[in-house]
JSON list of C-alpha atoms in Angstrom, two decimals:
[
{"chain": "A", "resi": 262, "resn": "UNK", "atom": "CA", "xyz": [-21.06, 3.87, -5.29]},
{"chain": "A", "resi": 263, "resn": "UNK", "atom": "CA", "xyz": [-18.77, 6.37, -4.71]},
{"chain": "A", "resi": 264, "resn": "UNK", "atom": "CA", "xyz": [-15.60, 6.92, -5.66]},
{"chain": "A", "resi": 265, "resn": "UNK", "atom": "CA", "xyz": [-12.15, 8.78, -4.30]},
{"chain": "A", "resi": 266, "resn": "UNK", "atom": "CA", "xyz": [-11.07, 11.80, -6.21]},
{"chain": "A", "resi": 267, "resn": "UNK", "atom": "CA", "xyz": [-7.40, 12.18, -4.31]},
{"chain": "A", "resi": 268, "resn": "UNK", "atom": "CA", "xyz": [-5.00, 10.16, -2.06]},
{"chain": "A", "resi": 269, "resn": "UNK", "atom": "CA", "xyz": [-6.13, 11.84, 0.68]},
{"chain": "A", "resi": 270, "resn": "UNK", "atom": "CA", "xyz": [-9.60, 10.21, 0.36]},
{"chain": "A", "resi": 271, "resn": "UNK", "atom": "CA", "xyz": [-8.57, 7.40, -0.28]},
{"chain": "A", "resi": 272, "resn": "UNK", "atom": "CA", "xyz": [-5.72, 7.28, 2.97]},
{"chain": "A", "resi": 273, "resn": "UNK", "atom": "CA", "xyz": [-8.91, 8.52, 5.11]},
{"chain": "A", "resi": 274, "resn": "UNK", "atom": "CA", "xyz": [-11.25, 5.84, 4.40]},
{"chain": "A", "resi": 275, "resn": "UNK", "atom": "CA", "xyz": [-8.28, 3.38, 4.14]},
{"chain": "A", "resi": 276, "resn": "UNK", "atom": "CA", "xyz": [-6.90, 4.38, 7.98]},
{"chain": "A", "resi": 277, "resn": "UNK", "atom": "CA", "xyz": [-10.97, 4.35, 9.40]},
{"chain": "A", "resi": 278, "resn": "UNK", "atom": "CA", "xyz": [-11.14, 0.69, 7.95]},
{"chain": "A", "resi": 279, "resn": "UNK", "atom": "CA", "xyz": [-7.45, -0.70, 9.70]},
{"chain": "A", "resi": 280, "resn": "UNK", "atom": "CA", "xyz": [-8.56, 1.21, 12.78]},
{"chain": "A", "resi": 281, "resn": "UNK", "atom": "CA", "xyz": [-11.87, -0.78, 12.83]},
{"chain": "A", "resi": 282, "resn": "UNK", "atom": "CA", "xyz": [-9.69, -3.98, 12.16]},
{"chain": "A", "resi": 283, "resn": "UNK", "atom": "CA", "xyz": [-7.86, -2.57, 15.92]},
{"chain": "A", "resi": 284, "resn": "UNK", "atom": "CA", "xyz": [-5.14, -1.66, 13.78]},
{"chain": "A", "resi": 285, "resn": "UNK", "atom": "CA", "xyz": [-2.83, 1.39, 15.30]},
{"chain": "A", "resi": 286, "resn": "UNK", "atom": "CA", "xyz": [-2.34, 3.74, 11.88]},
{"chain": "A", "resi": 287, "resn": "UNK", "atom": "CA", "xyz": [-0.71, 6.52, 12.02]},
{"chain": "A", "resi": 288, "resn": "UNK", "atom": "CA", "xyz": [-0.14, 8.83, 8.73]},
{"chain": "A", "resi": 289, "resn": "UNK", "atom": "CA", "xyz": [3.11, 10.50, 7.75]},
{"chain": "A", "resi": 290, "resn": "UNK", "atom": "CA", "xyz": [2.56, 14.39, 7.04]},
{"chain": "A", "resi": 291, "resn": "UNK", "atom": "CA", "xyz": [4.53, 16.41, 4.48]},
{"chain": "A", "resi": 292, "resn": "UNK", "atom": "CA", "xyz": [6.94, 18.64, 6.26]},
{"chain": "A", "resi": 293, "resn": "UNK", "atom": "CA", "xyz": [7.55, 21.37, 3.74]},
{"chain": "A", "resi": 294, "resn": "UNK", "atom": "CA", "xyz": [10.59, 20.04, 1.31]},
{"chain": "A", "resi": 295, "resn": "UNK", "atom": "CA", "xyz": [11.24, 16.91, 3.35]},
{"chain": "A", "resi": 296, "resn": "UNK", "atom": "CA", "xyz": [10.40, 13.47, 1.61]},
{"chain": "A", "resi": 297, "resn": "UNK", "atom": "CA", "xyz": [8.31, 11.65, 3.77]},
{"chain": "A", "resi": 298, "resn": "UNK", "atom": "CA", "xyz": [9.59, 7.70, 3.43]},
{"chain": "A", "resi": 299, "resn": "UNK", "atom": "CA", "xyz": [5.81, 6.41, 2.96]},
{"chain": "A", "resi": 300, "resn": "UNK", "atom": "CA", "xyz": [2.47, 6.98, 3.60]},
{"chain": "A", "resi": 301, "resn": "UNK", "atom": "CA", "xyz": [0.92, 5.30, 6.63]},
{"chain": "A", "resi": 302, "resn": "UNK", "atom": "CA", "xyz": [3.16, 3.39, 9.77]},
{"chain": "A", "resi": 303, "resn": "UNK", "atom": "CA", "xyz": [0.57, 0.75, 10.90]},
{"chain": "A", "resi": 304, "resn": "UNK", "atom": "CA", "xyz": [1.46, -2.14, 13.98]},
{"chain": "A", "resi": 305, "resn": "UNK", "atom": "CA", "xyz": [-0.67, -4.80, 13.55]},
{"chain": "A", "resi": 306, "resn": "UNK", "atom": "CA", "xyz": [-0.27, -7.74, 15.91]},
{"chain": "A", "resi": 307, "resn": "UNK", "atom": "CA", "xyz": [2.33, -6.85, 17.07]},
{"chain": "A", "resi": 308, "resn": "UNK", "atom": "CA", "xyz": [4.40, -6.05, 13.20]},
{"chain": "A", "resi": 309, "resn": "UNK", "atom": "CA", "xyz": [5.16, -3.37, 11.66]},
{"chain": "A", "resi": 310, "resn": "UNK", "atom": "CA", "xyz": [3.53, -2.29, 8.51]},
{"chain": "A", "resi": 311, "resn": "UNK", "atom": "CA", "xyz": [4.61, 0.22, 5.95]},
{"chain": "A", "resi": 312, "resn": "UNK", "atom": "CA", "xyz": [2.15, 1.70, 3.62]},
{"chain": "A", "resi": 313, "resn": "UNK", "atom": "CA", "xyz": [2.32, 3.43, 0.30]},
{"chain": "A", "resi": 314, "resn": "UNK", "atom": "CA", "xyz": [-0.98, 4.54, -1.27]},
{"chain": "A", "resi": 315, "resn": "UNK", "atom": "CA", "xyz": [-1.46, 5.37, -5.10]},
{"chain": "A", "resi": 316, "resn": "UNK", "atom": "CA", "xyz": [-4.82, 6.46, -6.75]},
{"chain": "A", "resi": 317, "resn": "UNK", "atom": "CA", "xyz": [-4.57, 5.14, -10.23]},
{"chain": "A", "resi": 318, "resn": "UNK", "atom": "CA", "xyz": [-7.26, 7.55, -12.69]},
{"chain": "A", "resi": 319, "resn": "UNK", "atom": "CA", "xyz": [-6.91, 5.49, -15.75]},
{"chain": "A", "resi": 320, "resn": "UNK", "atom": "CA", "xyz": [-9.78, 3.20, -17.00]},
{"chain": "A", "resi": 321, "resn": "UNK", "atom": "CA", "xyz": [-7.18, 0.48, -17.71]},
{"chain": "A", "resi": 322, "resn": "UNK", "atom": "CA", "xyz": [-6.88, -1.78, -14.39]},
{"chain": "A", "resi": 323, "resn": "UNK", "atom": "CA", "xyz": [-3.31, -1.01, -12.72]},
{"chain": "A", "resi": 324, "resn": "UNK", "atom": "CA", "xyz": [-0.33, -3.51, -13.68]},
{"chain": "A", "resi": 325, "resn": "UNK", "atom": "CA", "xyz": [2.45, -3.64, -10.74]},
{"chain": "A", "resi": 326, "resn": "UNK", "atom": "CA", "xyz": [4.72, -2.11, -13.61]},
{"chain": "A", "resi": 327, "resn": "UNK", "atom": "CA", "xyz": [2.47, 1.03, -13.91]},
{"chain": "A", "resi": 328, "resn": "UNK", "atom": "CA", "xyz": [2.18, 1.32, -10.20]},
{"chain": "A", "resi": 329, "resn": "UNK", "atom": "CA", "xyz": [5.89, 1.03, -9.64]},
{"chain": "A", "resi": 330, "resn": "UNK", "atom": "CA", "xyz": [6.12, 3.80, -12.24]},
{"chain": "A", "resi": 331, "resn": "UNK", "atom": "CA", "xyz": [4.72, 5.87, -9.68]},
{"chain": "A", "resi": 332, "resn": "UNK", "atom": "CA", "xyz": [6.67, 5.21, -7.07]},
{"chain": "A", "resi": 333, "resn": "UNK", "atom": "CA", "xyz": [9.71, 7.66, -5.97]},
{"chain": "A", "resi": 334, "resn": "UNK", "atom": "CA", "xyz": [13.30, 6.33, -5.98]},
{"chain": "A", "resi": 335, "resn": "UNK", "atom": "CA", "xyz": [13.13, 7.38, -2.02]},
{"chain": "A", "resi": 336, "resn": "UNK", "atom": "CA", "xyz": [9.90, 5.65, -1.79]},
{"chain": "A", "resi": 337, "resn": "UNK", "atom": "CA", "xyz": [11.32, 2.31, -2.70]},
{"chain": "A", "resi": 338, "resn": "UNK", "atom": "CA", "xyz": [14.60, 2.75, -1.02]},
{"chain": "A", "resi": 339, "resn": "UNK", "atom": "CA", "xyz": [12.72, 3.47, 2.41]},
{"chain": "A", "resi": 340, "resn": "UNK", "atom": "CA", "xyz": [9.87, 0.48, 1.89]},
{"chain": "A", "resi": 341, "resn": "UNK", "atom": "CA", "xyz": [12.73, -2.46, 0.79]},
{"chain": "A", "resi": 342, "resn": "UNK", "atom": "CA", "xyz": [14.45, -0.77, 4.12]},
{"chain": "A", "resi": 343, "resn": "UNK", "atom": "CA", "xyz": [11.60, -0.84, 6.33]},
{"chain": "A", "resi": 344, "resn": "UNK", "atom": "CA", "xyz": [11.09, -4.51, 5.71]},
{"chain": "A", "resi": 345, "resn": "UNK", "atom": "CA", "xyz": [14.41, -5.98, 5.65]},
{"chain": "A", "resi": 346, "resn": "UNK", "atom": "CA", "xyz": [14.91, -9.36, 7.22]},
{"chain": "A", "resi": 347, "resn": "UNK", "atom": "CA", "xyz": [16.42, -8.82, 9.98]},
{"chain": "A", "resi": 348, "resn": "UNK", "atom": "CA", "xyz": [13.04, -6.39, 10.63]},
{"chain": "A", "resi": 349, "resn": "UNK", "atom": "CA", "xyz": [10.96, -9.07, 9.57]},
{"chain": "A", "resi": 350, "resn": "UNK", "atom": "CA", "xyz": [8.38, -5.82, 9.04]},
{"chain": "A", "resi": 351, "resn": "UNK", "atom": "CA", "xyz": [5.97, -5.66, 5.71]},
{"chain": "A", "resi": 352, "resn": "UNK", "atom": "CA", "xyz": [5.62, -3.33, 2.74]},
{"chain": "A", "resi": 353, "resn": "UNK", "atom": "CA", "xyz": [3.00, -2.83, 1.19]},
{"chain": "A", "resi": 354, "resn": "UNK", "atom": "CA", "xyz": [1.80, -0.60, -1.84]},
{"chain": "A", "resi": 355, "resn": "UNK", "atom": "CA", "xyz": [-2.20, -0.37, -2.25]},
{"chain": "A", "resi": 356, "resn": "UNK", "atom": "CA", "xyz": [-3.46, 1.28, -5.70]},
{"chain": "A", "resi": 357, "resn": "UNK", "atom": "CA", "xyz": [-6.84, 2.44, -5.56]},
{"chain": "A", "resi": 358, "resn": "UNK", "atom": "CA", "xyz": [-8.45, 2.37, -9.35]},
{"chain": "A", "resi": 359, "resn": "UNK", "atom": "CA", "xyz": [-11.48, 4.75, -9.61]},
{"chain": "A", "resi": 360, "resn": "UNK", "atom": "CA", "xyz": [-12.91, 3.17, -12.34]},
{"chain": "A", "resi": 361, "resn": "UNK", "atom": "CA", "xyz": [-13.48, -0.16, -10.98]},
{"chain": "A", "resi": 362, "resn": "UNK", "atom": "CA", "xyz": [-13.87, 1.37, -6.91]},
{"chain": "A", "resi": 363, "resn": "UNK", "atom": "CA", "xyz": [-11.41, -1.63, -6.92]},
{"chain": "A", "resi": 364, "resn": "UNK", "atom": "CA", "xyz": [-8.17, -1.59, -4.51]},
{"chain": "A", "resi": 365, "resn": "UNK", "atom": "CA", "xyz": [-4.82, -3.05, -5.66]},
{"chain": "A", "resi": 366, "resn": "UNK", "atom": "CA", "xyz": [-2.27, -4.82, -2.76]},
{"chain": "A", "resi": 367, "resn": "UNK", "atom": "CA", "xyz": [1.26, -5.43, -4.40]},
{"chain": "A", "resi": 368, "resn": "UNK", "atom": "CA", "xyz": [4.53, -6.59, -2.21]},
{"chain": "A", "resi": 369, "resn": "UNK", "atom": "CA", "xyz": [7.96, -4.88, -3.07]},
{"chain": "A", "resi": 370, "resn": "UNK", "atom": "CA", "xyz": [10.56, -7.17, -3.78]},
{"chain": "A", "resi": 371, "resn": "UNK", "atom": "CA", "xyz": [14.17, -7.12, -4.73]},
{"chain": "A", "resi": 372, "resn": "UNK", "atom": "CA", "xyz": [15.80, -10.45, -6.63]},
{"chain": "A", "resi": 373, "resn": "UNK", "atom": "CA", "xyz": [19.21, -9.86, -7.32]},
{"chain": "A", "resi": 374, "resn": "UNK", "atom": "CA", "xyz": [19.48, -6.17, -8.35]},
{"chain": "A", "resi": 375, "resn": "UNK", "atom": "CA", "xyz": [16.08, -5.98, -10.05]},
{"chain": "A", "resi": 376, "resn": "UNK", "atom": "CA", "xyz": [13.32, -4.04, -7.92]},
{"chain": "A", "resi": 377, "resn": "UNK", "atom": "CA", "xyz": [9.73, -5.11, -9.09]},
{"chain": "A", "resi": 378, "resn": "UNK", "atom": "CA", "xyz": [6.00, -5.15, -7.62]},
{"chain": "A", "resi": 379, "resn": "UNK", "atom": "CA", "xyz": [4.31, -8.54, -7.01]},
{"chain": "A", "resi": 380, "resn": "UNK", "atom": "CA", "xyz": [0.51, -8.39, -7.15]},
{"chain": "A", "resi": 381, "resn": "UNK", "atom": "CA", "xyz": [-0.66, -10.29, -3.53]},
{"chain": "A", "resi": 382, "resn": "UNK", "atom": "CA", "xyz": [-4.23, -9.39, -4.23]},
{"chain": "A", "resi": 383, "resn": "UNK", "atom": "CA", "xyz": [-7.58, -7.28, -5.23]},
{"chain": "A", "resi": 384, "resn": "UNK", "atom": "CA", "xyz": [-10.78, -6.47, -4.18]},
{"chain": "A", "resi": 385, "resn": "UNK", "atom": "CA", "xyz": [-13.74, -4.64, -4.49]},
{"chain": "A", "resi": 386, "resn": "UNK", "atom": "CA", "xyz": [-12.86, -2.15, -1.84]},
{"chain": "A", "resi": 387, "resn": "UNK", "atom": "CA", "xyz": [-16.27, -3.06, 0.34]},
{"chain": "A", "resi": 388, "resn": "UNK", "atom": "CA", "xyz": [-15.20, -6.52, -0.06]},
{"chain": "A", "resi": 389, "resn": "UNK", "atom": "CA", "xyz": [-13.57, -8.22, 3.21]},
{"chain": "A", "resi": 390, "resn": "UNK", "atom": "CA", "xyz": [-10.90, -9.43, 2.22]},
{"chain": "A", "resi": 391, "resn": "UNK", "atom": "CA", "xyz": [-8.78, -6.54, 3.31]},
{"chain": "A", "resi": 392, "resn": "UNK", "atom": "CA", "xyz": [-9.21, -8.15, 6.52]},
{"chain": "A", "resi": 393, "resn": "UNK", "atom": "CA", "xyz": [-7.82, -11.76, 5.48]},
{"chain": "A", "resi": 394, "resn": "UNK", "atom": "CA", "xyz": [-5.37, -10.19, 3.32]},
{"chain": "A", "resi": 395, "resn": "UNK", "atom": "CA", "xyz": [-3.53, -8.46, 6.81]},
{"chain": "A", "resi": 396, "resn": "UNK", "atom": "CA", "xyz": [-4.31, -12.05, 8.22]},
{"chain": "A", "resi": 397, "resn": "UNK", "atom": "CA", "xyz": [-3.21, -14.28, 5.95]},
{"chain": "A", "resi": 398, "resn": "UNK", "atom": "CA", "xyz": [0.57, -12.74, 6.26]},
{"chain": "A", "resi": 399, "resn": "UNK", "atom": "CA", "xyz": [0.94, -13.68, 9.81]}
]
């Protein structure tokens, strides 16, 4: 099995895989100094999806804490945006762990004035559950 060495790998295989699903993905690019909001705008069904991808090297399985460590304050900001309610859009933040070839789903949430990841689910990443994971939300 192989394994990704960098984000962009991982955001290539990851953006072949929703395509298949008949996903329409389309990556952000960094512009020179401007801070792209997140990494991937995907519709599915007729939603919109924000993604941010994170490539986790450590052999300890990710926690949403560390994950969230790696996040930038612009990054959350633009993701809690993006799915607001009156948006009714999803966030999403997907961790890919090398050491397990395992991939990580967590929701962003804010209760009250606390900002936390919520684990909603892992997988081998040639497991199908990717597929009921984007199903199950709708």
């Amino acid at each position: 099995m192989s394994c990704f060495n960098s984000e962009f790998e991982f955001q290539s295989a990851l953006i072949r895989r929703l395509k298949a699903m008949g996903m329409y993905c389309r990556n952000i690019p960094d512009i020179g100094n401007t801070k792209k909001p997140f990494d991937l705008s995907v519709n599915y069904k007729g939603r919109g999806w924000a993604l941010e991808l994170k490539i986790i090297k450590t052999q300890k399985e990710p926690t949403p804490e560390n994950v969230y460590k790696k996040l930038y304050p612009h990054q959350i900001a633009n993701l809690l945006e993006f799915q607001s309610w009156k948006s009714q859009w999803v966030s999403r933040v997907i961790a890919y762990h090398g050491w397990t070839n395992s991939v990580w789903i967590y929701t962003i949430r804010k209760d009250w004035e606390q900002v936390r990841l919520k684990e909603s689910c892992h997988y081998d990443r040639f497991d199908k559950n990717l597929e009921e994971h984007f199903d199950l939300i709708f």
